[in-house]
PDB file of C-alpha atoms in Angstrom:
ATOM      1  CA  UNK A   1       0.922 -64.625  17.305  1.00 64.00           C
ATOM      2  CA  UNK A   2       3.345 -65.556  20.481  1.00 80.00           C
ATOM      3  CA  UNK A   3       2.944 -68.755  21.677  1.00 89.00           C
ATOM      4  CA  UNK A   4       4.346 -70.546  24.463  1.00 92.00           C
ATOM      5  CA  UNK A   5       5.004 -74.126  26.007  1.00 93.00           C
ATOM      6  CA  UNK A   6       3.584 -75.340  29.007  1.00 95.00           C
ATOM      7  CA  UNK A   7       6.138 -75.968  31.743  1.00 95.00           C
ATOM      8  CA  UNK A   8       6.539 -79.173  33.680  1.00 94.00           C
ATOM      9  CA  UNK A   9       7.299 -78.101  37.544  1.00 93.00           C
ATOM     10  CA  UNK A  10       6.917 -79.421  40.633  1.00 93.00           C
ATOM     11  CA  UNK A  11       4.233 -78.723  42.788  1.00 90.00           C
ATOM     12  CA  UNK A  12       3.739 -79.422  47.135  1.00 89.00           C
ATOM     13  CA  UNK A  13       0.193 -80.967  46.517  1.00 92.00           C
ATOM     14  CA  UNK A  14       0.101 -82.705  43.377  1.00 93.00           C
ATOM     15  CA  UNK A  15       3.649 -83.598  42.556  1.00 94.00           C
ATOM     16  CA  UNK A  16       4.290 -82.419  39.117  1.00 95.00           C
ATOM     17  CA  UNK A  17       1.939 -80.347  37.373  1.00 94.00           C
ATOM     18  CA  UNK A  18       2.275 -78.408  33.676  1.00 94.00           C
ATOM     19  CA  UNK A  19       1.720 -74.680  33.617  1.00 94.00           C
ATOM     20  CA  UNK A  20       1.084 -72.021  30.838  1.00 94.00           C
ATOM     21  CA  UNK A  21       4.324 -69.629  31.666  1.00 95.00           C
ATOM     22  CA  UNK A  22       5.734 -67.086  29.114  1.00 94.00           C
ATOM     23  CA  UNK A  23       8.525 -65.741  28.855  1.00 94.00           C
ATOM     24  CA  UNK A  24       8.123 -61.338  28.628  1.00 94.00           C
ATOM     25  CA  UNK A  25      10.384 -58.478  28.597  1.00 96.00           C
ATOM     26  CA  UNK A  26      10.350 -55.489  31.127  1.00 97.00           C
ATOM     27  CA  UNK A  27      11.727 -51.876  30.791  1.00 97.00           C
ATOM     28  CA  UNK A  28      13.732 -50.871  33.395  1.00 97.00           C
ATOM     29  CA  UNK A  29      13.961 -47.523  34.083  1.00 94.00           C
ATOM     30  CA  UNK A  30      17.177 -48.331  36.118  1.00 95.00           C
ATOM     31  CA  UNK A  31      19.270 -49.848  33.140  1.00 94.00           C
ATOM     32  CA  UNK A  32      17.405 -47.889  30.300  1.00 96.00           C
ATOM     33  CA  UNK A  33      17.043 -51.522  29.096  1.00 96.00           C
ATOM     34  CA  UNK A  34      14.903 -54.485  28.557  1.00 97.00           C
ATOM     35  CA  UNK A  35      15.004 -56.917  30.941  1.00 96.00           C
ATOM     36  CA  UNK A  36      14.011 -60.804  30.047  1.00 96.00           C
ATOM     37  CA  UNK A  37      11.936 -62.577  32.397  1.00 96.00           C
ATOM     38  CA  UNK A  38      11.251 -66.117  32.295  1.00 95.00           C
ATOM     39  CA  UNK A  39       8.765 -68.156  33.745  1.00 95.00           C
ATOM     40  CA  UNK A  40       5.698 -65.702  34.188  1.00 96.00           C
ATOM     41  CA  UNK A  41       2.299 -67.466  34.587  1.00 95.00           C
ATOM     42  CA  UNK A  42      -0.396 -66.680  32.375  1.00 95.00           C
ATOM     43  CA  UNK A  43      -3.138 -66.532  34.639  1.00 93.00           C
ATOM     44  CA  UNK A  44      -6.501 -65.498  33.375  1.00 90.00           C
ATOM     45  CA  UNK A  45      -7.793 -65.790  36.743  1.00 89.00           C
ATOM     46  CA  UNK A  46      -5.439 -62.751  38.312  1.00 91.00           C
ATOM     47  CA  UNK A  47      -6.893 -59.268  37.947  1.00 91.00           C
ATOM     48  CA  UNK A  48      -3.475 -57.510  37.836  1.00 92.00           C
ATOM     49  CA  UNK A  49      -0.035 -58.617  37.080  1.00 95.00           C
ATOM     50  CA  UNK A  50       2.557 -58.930  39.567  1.00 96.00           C
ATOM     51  CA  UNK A  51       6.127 -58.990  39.791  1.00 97.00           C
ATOM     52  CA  UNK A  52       8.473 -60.107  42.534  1.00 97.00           C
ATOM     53  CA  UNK A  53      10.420 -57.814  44.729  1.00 97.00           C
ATOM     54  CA  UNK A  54      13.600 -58.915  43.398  1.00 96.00           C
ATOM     55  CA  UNK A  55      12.464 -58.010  39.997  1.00 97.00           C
ATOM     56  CA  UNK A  56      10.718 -54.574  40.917  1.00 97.00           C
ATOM     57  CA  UNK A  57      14.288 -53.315  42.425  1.00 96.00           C
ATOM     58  CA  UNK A  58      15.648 -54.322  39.013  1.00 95.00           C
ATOM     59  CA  UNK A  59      13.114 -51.804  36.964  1.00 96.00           C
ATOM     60  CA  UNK A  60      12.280 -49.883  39.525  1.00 97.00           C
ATOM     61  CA  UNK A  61      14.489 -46.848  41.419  1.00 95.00           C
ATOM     62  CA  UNK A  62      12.354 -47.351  44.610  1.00 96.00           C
ATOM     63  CA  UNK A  63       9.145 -50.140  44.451  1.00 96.00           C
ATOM     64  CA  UNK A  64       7.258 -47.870  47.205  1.00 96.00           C
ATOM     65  CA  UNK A  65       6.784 -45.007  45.479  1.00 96.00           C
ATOM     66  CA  UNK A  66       3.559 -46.640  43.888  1.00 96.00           C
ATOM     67  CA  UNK A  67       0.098 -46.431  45.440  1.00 97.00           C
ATOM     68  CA  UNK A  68       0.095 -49.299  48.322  1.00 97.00           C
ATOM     69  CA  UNK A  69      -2.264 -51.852  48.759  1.00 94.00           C
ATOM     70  CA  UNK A  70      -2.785 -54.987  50.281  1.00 91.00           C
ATOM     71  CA  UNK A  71      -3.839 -58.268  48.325  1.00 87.00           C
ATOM     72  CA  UNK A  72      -5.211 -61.625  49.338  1.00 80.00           C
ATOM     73  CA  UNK A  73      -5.325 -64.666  47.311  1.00 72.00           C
ATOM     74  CA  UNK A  74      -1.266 -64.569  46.066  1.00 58.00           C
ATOM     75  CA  UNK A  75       0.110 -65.482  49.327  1.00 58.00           C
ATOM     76  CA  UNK A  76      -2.460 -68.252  51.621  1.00 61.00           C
ATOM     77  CA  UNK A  77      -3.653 -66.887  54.240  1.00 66.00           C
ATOM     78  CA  UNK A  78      -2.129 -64.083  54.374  1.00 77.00           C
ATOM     79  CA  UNK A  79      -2.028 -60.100  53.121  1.00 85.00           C
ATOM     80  CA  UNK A  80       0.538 -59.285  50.170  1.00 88.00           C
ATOM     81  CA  UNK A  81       1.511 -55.788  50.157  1.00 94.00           C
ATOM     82  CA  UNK A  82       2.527 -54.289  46.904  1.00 96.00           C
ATOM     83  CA  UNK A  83       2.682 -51.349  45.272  1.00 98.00           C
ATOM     84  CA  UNK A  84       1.323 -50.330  41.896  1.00 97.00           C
ATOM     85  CA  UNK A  85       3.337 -48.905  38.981  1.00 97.00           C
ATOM     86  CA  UNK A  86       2.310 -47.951  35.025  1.00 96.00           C
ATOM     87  CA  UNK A  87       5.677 -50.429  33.520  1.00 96.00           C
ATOM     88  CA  UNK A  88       6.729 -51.246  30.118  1.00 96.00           C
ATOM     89  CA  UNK A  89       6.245 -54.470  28.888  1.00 93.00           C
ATOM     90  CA  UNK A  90       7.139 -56.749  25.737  1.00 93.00           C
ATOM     91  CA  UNK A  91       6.001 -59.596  24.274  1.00 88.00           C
ATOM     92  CA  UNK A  92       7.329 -60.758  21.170  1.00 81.00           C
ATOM     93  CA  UNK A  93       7.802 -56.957  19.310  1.00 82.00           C
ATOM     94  CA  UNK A  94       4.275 -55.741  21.169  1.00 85.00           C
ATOM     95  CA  UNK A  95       5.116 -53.116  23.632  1.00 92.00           C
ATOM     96  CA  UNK A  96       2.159 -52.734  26.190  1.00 91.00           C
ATOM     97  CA  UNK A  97       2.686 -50.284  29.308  1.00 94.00           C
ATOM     98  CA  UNK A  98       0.126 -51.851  31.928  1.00 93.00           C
ATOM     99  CA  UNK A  99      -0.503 -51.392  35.936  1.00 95.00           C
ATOM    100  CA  UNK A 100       1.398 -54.203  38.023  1.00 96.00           C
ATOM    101  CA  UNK A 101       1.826 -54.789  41.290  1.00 97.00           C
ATOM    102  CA  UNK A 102       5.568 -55.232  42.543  1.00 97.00           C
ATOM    103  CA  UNK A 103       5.667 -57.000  45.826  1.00 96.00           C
ATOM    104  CA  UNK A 104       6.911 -56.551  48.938  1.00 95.00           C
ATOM    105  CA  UNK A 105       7.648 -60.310  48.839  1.00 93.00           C
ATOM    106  CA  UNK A 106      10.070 -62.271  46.639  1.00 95.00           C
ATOM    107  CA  UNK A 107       8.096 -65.340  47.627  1.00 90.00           C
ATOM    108  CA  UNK A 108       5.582 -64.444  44.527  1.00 91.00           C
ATOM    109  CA  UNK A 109       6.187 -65.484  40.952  1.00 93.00           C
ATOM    110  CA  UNK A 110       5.347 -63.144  38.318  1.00 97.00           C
ATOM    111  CA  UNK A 111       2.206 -63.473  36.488  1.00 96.00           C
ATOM    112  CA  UNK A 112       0.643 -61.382  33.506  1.00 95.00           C
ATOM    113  CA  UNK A 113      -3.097 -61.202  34.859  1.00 94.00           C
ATOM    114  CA  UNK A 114      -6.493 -59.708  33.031  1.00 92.00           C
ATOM    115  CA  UNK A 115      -6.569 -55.907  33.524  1.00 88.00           C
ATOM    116  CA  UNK A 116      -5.094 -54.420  30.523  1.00 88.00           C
ATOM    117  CA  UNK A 117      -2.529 -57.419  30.666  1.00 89.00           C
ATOM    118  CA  UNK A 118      -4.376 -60.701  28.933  1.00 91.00           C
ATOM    119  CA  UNK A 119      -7.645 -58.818  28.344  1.00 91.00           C
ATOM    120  CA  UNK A 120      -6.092 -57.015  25.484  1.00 89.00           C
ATOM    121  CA  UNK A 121      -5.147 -60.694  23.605  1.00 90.00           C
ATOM    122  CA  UNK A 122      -7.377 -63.294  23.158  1.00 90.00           C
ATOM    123  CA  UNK A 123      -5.462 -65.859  25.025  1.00 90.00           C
ATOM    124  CA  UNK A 124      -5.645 -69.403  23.668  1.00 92.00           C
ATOM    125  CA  UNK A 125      -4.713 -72.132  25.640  1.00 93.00           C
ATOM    126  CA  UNK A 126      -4.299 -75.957  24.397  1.00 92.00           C
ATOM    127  CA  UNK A 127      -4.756 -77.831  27.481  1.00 89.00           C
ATOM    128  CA  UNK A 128      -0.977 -79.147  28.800  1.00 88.00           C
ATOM    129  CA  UNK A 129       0.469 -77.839  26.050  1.00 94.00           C
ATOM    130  CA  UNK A 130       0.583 -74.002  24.737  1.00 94.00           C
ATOM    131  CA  UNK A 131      -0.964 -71.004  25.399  1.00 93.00           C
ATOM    132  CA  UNK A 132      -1.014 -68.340  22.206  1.00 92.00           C
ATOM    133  CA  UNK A 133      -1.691 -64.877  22.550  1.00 90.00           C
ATOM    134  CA  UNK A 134      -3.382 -63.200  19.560  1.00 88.00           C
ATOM    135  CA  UNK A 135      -4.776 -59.513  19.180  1.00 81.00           C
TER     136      UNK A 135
END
């Protein structure tokens, strides 16, 4: 079962703050090659994952050749657009091949949201201090 530490980082409103991040692999179809990526919230309150621009035109031969939509609730106030893709992911040895949405933004982090990301574990999380990931 992965686990992983919380993170202390700073945060605009309330200073410091901990947060459940992971750290994943991605396939990039660019390299032929997994791809480590640190940092990615765990956020059971995202319904898809998302990835960065920055990180899509690593994986990715062209981010806009996935269906386009436009997203509240990542960026305040504001529309994200991004574009969704079917990519390979890895966590630990488990190999999962999920939708995401790869922004048209680098001013996103990535997170690993709910739909067929976190709703295939059931995600543990031991307040300020891990979060496990079991099947």
């Amino acid at each position: 079962m992965p686990s992983f530490d919380y993170k202390k980082q700073s945060s605009d409103i309330f200073g410091k703050v901990l947060r459940p991040l992971m750290e994943l692999e991605i396939y990039s179809e660019i390299e032929k090659e997994w791809i480590k990526v640190k940092d990615v919230l765990v956020d059971t309150g995202a319904d898809i994952s998302i990835i960065p621009r920055n990180t899509g035109e690593l994986i990715l031969t062209d981010i806009t050749k996935g269906k386009m939509y436009e997203v509240k609730g990542v960026v305040l106030f504001a529309k994200l657009v991004v574009y969704i893709h079917k990519i390979k992911f890895r966590i630990n040895s488990k190999e999962l091949e999920l939708p995401v949405a790869a922004a048209d933004s680098n001013d996103v982090i990535p997170i690993l949201g709910r739909a067929k990301g976190l709703d295939l574990f059931n995600a543990n999380f031991e307040k300020g201090k891990t979060v496990s990931l079991e099947e």
